Amino acid sequence: MVKRATDGISARSKEADELAHAPDVLWAAKGQPITGIGGGRFRLTASTLFFERGTLTTNAQQVPTHQLFDIDMRQSLTQKARGVGDVLVHVHRPSGVEVAVLPDIPHPREAVTIINRVAHEARLAAHRLANTHHYTADAAPQQAQPVPTAHAPSPELDPMEQLVKLGQLRDAGILTEEEFATKKAEILARL
């Protein structure tokens, strides 16, 4: 029975190692706790940060990179001696800001730099997408209507529809809470 359990753990470990070397992975690491047991597995692609922790039970999450803000590092004296540190990732979720800790990461400064860069690029891409106007090719230029963006709700929508759409953009992580509150106040002021 114990052999089957360790075989299952070995198979999952091998699968996780293969995923870490996939072509779209920009960064990957395994946590190295002082006990040697239960280190998490983490990988980053251009669109998602994946993290998985646990030995007997597993807690796996994935976060879109455009929701990552303010990546920090924390390192105790013991961790410093071992060449590892904790990477703190602040995640903007629809319910608020959450801090995810990636513990005992080897070369934590490199991890912070890479995750910050990828998150910044993802936020810029999301911002560009939100501010892109689409025009119909067969319509005359003066008739072309831009698709409403997150920052300019369509004037022909009634205010309640605008508030619903604004809430959807916030829940999707396209708008920050501050942007949402500002636009909501503008819409309510027009009532």
PDB file of C-alpha atoms in Angstrom:
ATOM      1  CA  MET A   1       0.000   0.000   0.000  1.00  0.00           C
ATOM      2  CA  VAL A   2       2.803   2.433   0.903  1.00  0.00           C
ATOM      3  CA  LYS A   3       4.650   1.520  -2.304  1.00  0.00           C
ATOM      4  CA  ARG A   4       1.564   2.385  -4.403  1.00  0.00           C
ATOM      5  CA  ALA A   5       1.247   5.728  -2.633  1.00  0.00           C
ATOM      6  CA  THR A   6       4.923   6.588  -3.235  1.00  0.00           C
ATOM      7  CA  ASP A   7       4.608   5.438  -6.865  1.00  0.00           C
ATOM      8  CA  GLY A   8       1.663   7.833  -7.274  1.00  0.00           C
ATOM      9  CA  ILE A   9       3.654  10.691  -5.742  1.00  0.00           C
ATOM     10  CA  SER A  10       6.621   9.909  -8.021  1.00  0.00           C
ATOM     11  CA  ALA A  11       4.367   9.880 -11.111  1.00  0.00           C
ATOM     12  CA  ARG A  12       2.811  13.249 -10.153  1.00  0.00           C
ATOM     13  CA  SER A  13       6.276  14.667  -9.473  1.00  0.00           C
ATOM     14  CA  LYS A  14       7.501  13.535 -12.893  1.00  0.00           C
ATOM     15  CA  GLU A  15       4.397  15.019 -14.555  1.00  0.00           C
ATOM     16  CA  ALA A  16       4.949  18.351 -12.754  1.00  0.00           C
ATOM     17  CA  ASP A  17       8.614  18.385 -13.838  1.00  0.00           C
ATOM     18  CA  GLU A  18       7.556  17.838 -17.462  1.00  0.00           C
ATOM     19  CA  LEU A  19       5.041  20.699 -17.233  1.00  0.00           C
ATOM     20  CA  ALA A  20       7.768  22.974 -15.857  1.00  0.00           C
ATOM     21  CA  HIS A  21       9.781  22.392 -19.034  1.00  0.00           C
ATOM     22  CA  ALA A  22       6.913  23.021 -21.471  1.00  0.00           C
ATOM     23  CA  PRO A  23       7.789  25.486 -24.277  1.00  0.00           C
ATOM     24  CA  ASP A  24       5.419  28.209 -23.028  1.00  0.00           C
ATOM     25  CA  VAL A  25       6.861  28.239 -19.480  1.00  0.00           C
ATOM     26  CA  LEU A  26       8.867  31.408 -18.806  1.00  0.00           C
ATOM     27  CA  TRP A  27       9.823  30.542 -15.220  1.00  0.00           C
ATOM     28  CA  ALA A  28       9.420  27.484 -13.010  1.00  0.00           C
ATOM     29  CA  ALA A  29      10.585  26.581  -9.520  1.00  0.00           C
ATOM     30  CA  LYS A  30      10.123  24.034  -6.777  1.00  0.00           C
ATOM     31  CA  GLY A  31      10.005  25.241  -3.200  1.00  0.00           C
ATOM     32  CA  GLN A  32      12.830  23.907  -1.068  1.00  0.00           C
ATOM     33  CA  PRO A  33      11.605  23.846   2.545  1.00  0.00           C
ATOM     34  CA  ILE A  34      14.108  23.069   5.252  1.00  0.00           C
ATOM     35  CA  THR A  35      12.318  19.772   5.979  1.00  0.00           C
ATOM     36  CA  GLY A  36      12.633  18.708   2.345  1.00  0.00           C
ATOM     37  CA  ILE A  37       8.950  17.744   2.317  1.00  0.00           C
ATOM     38  CA  GLY A  38       5.999  19.599   0.852  1.00  0.00           C
ATOM     39  CA  GLY A  39       7.768  22.147  -1.318  1.00  0.00           C
ATOM     40  CA  GLY A  40       5.370  23.757  -3.767  1.00  0.00           C
ATOM     41  CA  ARG A  41       5.681  23.734  -7.544  1.00  0.00           C
ATOM     42  CA  PHE A  42       5.325  26.993  -9.406  1.00  0.00           C
ATOM     43  CA  ARG A  43       5.367  27.921 -13.087  1.00  0.00           C
ATOM     44  CA  LEU A  44       4.708  31.061 -15.048  1.00  0.00           C
ATOM     45  CA  THR A  45       3.544  31.495 -18.623  1.00  0.00           C
ATOM     46  CA  ALA A  46       2.793  34.772 -20.400  1.00  0.00           C
ATOM     47  CA  SER A  47      -0.860  34.437 -19.384  1.00  0.00           C
ATOM     48  CA  THR A  48      -0.951  32.497 -16.097  1.00  0.00           C
ATOM     49  CA  LEU A  49       0.897  31.869 -12.824  1.00  0.00           C
ATOM     50  CA  PHE A  50       0.295  28.294 -11.631  1.00  0.00           C
ATOM     51  CA  PHE A  51       1.054  27.209  -8.098  1.00  0.00           C
ATOM     52  CA  GLU A  52       0.535  23.882  -6.412  1.00  0.00           C
ATOM     53  CA  ARG A  53       1.331  22.989  -2.810  1.00  0.00           C
ATOM     54  CA  GLY A  54       0.863  20.002  -0.587  1.00  0.00           C
ATOM     55  CA  THR A  55       2.125  16.477  -0.074  1.00  0.00           C
ATOM     56  CA  LEU A  56      -0.823  14.414   1.108  1.00  0.00           C
ATOM     57  CA  THR A  57      -3.435  16.896  -0.084  1.00  0.00           C
ATOM     58  CA  THR A  58      -3.012  19.315  -2.951  1.00  0.00           C
ATOM     59  CA  ASN A  59      -3.936  22.974  -3.233  1.00  0.00           C
ATOM     60  CA  ALA A  60      -3.552  24.128  -6.837  1.00  0.00           C
ATOM     61  CA  GLN A  61      -4.419  27.561  -8.181  1.00  0.00           C
ATOM     62  CA  GLN A  62      -3.869  29.548 -11.321  1.00  0.00           C
ATOM     63  CA  VAL A  63      -3.958  33.311 -11.597  1.00  0.00           C
ATOM     64  CA  PRO A  64      -4.043  35.351 -14.810  1.00  0.00           C
ATOM     65  CA  THR A  65      -0.815  37.350 -15.009  1.00  0.00           C
ATOM     66  CA  HIS A  66      -2.646  40.619 -15.665  1.00  0.00           C
ATOM     67  CA  GLN A  67      -4.056  40.319 -12.112  1.00  0.00           C
ATOM     68  CA  LEU A  68      -0.576  40.181 -10.526  1.00  0.00           C
ATOM     69  CA  PHE A  69       0.663  43.390  -8.908  1.00  0.00           C
ATOM     70  CA  ASP A  70       3.471  44.244  -6.550  1.00  0.00           C
ATOM     71  CA  ILE A  71       5.653  41.155  -6.396  1.00  0.00           C
ATOM     72  CA  ASP A  72       7.948  41.250  -3.346  1.00  0.00           C
ATOM     73  CA  MET A  73      10.543  39.062  -1.660  1.00  0.00           C
ATOM     74  CA  ARG A  74      11.034  38.166   1.975  1.00  0.00           C
ATOM     75  CA  GLN A  75      14.007  36.192   3.281  1.00  0.00           C
ATOM     76  CA  SER A  76      14.813  35.018   6.792  1.00  0.00           C
ATOM     77  CA  LEU A  77      18.385  34.510   7.958  1.00  0.00           C
ATOM     78  CA  THR A  78      17.990  30.727   7.620  1.00  0.00           C
ATOM     79  CA  GLN A  79      16.559  31.076   4.120  1.00  0.00           C
ATOM     80  CA  LYS A  80      19.373  33.436   3.151  1.00  0.00           C
ATOM     81  CA  ALA A  81      21.952  30.852   4.249  1.00  0.00           C
ATOM     82  CA  ARG A  82      20.172  28.220   2.120  1.00  0.00           C
ATOM     83  CA  GLY A  83      19.830  30.504  -0.940  1.00  0.00           C
ATOM     84  CA  VAL A  84      16.035  30.524  -0.903  1.00  0.00           C
ATOM     85  CA  GLY A  85      13.341  33.045  -0.044  1.00  0.00           C
ATOM     86  CA  ASP A  86       9.603  33.666  -0.100  1.00  0.00           C
ATOM     87  CA  VAL A  87       8.095  35.461  -3.081  1.00  0.00           C
ATOM     88  CA  LEU A  88       4.956  37.433  -2.189  1.00  0.00           C
ATOM     89  CA  VAL A  89       2.567  37.963  -5.081  1.00  0.00           C
ATOM     90  CA  HIS A  90      -0.265  40.469  -4.664  1.00  0.00           C
ATOM     91  CA  VAL A  91      -3.275  39.402  -6.731  1.00  0.00           C
ATOM     92  CA  HIS A  92      -6.136  41.748  -7.640  1.00  0.00           C
ATOM     93  CA  ARG A  93      -9.223  39.528  -7.471  1.00  0.00           C
ATOM     94  CA  PRO A  94     -12.811  40.741  -7.950  1.00  0.00           C
ATOM     95  CA  SER A  95     -13.286  40.251  -4.194  1.00  0.00           C
ATOM     96  CA  GLY A  96     -10.211  42.325  -3.309  1.00  0.00           C
ATOM     97  CA  VAL A  97      -6.447  42.005  -3.014  1.00  0.00           C
ATOM     98  CA  GLU A  98      -5.028  38.639  -1.995  1.00  0.00           C
ATOM     99  CA  VAL A  99      -1.406  37.856  -1.177  1.00  0.00           C
ATOM    100  CA  ALA A 100      -0.101  34.517  -2.413  1.00  0.00           C
ATOM    101  CA  VAL A 101       3.155  33.333  -0.849  1.00  0.00           C
ATOM    102  CA  LEU A 102       5.493  31.164  -2.917  1.00  0.00           C
ATOM    103  CA  PRO A 103       7.670  29.783  -0.097  1.00  0.00           C
ATOM    104  CA  ASP A 104      11.313  28.742  -0.163  1.00  0.00           C
ATOM    105  CA  ILE A 105      11.964  29.633  -3.817  1.00  0.00           C
ATOM    106  CA  PRO A 106      15.564  29.239  -5.016  1.00  0.00           C
ATOM    107  CA  HIS A 107      17.015  32.505  -6.388  1.00  0.00           C
ATOM    108  CA  PRO A 108      14.053  34.597  -5.175  1.00  0.00           C
ATOM    109  CA  ARG A 109      15.352  37.907  -6.603  1.00  0.00           C
ATOM    110  CA  GLU A 110      15.397  36.431 -10.114  1.00  0.00           C
ATOM    111  CA  ALA A 111      11.865  35.120  -9.590  1.00  0.00           C
ATOM    112  CA  VAL A 112      10.622  38.558  -8.491  1.00  0.00           C
ATOM    113  CA  THR A 113      12.208  40.212 -11.529  1.00  0.00           C
ATOM    114  CA  ILE A 114      10.758  37.708 -14.009  1.00  0.00           C
ATOM    115  CA  ILE A 115       7.258  37.658 -12.486  1.00  0.00           C
ATOM    116  CA  ASN A 116       7.172  41.482 -12.307  1.00  0.00           C
ATOM    117  CA  ARG A 117       8.207  41.779 -15.972  1.00  0.00           C
ATOM    118  CA  VAL A 118       5.668  39.228 -17.224  1.00  0.00           C
ATOM    119  CA  ALA A 119       2.871  40.732 -15.085  1.00  0.00           C
ATOM    120  CA  HIS A 120       3.684  44.243 -16.343  1.00  0.00           C
ATOM    121  CA  GLU A 121       3.579  43.077 -19.975  1.00  0.00           C
ATOM    122  CA  ALA A 122       0.259  41.278 -19.364  1.00  0.00           C
ATOM    123  CA  ARG A 123      -1.294  44.373 -17.750  1.00  0.00           C
ATOM    124  CA  LEU A 124      -0.160  46.506 -20.700  1.00  0.00           C
ATOM    125  CA  ALA A 125      -1.654  44.019 -23.159  1.00  0.00           C
ATOM    126  CA  ALA A 126      -4.961  43.950 -21.228  1.00  0.00           C
ATOM    127  CA  HIS A 127      -4.991  47.756 -21.133  1.00  0.00           C
ATOM    128  CA  ARG A 128      -4.321  47.954 -24.891  1.00  0.00           C
ATOM    129  CA  LEU A 129      -7.094  45.458 -25.538  1.00  0.00           C
ATOM    130  CA  ALA A 130      -9.513  47.418 -23.366  1.00  0.00           C
ATOM    131  CA  ASN A 131      -8.670  50.611 -25.263  1.00  0.00           C
ATOM    132  CA  THR A 132      -8.796  49.146 -28.763  1.00  0.00           C
ATOM    133  CA  HIS A 133     -11.556  50.480 -30.996  1.00  0.00           C
ATOM    134  CA  HIS A 134     -13.009  48.213 -33.654  1.00  0.00           C
ATOM    135  CA  TYR A 135     -14.547  49.583 -36.822  1.00  0.00           C
ATOM    136  CA  THR A 136     -16.649  47.792 -39.411  1.00  0.00           C
ATOM    137  CA  ALA A 137     -14.806  47.466 -42.702  1.00  0.00           C
ATOM    138  CA  ASP A 138     -17.847  47.879 -44.987  1.00  0.00           C
ATOM    139  CA  ALA A 139     -19.272  50.951 -43.234  1.00  0.00           C
ATOM    140  CA  ALA A 140     -18.383  54.492 -44.265  1.00  0.00           C
ATOM    141  CA  PRO A 141     -15.840  56.127 -41.929  1.00  0.00           C
ATOM    142  CA  GLN A 142     -18.386  58.587 -40.539  1.00  0.00           C
ATOM    143  CA  GLN A 143     -20.784  55.694 -39.758  1.00  0.00           C
ATOM    144  CA  ALA A 144     -18.243  53.431 -38.072  1.00  0.00           C
ATOM    145  CA  GLN A 145     -19.007  52.971 -34.392  1.00  0.00           C
ATOM    146  CA  PRO A 146     -16.220  52.115 -31.953  1.00  0.00           C
ATOM    147  CA  VAL A 147     -16.814  49.245 -29.574  1.00  0.00           C
ATOM    148  CA  PRO A 148     -17.264  50.683 -26.087  1.00  0.00           C
ATOM    149  CA  THR A 149     -14.173  50.331 -23.909  1.00  0.00           C
ATOM    150  CA  ALA A 150     -13.800  49.935 -20.189  1.00  0.00           C
ATOM    151  CA  HIS A 151     -13.113  53.647 -19.828  1.00  0.00           C
ATOM    152  CA  ALA A 152     -15.966  55.022 -21.939  1.00  0.00           C
ATOM    153  CA  PRO A 153     -19.328  53.300 -21.479  1.00  0.00           C
ATOM    154  CA  SER A 154     -21.578  53.675 -24.512  1.00  0.00           C
ATOM    155  CA  PRO A 155     -23.841  56.740 -24.234  1.00  0.00           C
ATOM    156  CA  GLU A 156     -26.817  54.914 -25.857  1.00  0.00           C
ATOM    157  CA  LEU A 157     -26.960  52.374 -23.025  1.00  0.00           C
ATOM    158  CA  ASP A 158     -29.192  53.196 -20.127  1.00  0.00           C
ATOM    159  CA  PRO A 159     -27.336  53.901 -16.864  1.00  0.00           C
ATOM    160  CA  MET A 160     -28.318  50.585 -15.275  1.00  0.00           C
ATOM    161  CA  GLU A 161     -26.911  48.649 -18.265  1.00  0.00           C
ATOM    162  CA  GLN A 162     -23.735  50.740 -18.055  1.00  0.00           C
ATOM    163  CA  LEU A 163     -23.356  49.860 -14.363  1.00  0.00           C
ATOM    164  CA  VAL A 164     -23.843  46.152 -15.096  1.00  0.00           C
ATOM    165  CA  LYS A 165     -21.230  46.227 -17.889  1.00  0.00           C
ATOM    166  CA  LEU A 166     -18.864  48.199 -15.675  1.00  0.00           C
ATOM    167  CA  GLY A 167     -19.242  45.574 -12.924  1.00  0.00           C
ATOM    168  CA  GLN A 168     -18.490  42.812 -15.427  1.00  0.00           C
ATOM    169  CA  LEU A 169     -15.286  44.584 -16.516  1.00  0.00           C
ATOM    170  CA  ARG A 170     -14.233  44.945 -12.878  1.00  0.00           C
ATOM    171  CA  ASP A 171     -15.033  41.274 -12.130  1.00  0.00           C
ATOM    172  CA  ALA A 172     -12.991  40.215 -15.181  1.00  0.00           C
ATOM    173  CA  GLY A 173      -9.991  42.095 -13.778  1.00  0.00           C
ATOM    174  CA  ILE A 174      -9.927  44.664 -16.589  1.00  0.00           C
ATOM    175  CA  LEU A 175     -10.839  47.561 -14.306  1.00  0.00           C
ATOM    176  CA  THR A 176      -9.326  48.242 -10.923  1.00  0.00           C
ATOM    177  CA  GLU A 177     -11.583  49.028  -7.966  1.00  0.00           C
ATOM    178  CA  GLU A 178     -10.581  52.699  -8.238  1.00  0.00           C
ATOM    179  CA  GLU A 179     -11.434  52.890 -11.960  1.00  0.00           C
ATOM    180  CA  PHE A 180     -14.729  51.123 -11.288  1.00  0.00           C
ATOM    181  CA  ALA A 181     -15.641  53.524  -8.467  1.00  0.00           C
ATOM    182  CA  THR A 182     -14.783  56.589 -10.585  1.00  0.00           C
ATOM    183  CA  LYS A 183     -16.882  55.468 -13.577  1.00  0.00           C
ATOM    184  CA  LYS A 184     -19.724  54.349 -11.331  1.00  0.00           C
ATOM    185  CA  ALA A 185     -19.812  57.807  -9.710  1.00  0.00           C
ATOM    186  CA  GLU A 186     -19.865  59.448 -13.173  1.00  0.00           C
ATOM    187  CA  ILE A 187     -22.794  57.294 -14.296  1.00  0.00           C
ATOM    188  CA  LEU A 188     -24.739  57.856 -11.092  1.00  0.00           C
ATOM    189  CA  ALA A 189     -24.128  61.635 -11.323  1.00  0.00           C
ATOM    190  CA  ARG A 190     -25.903  61.656 -14.726  1.00  0.00           C
ATOM    191  CA  LEU A 191     -29.081  60.141 -13.230  1.00  0.00           C
TER     192      LEU A 191
END
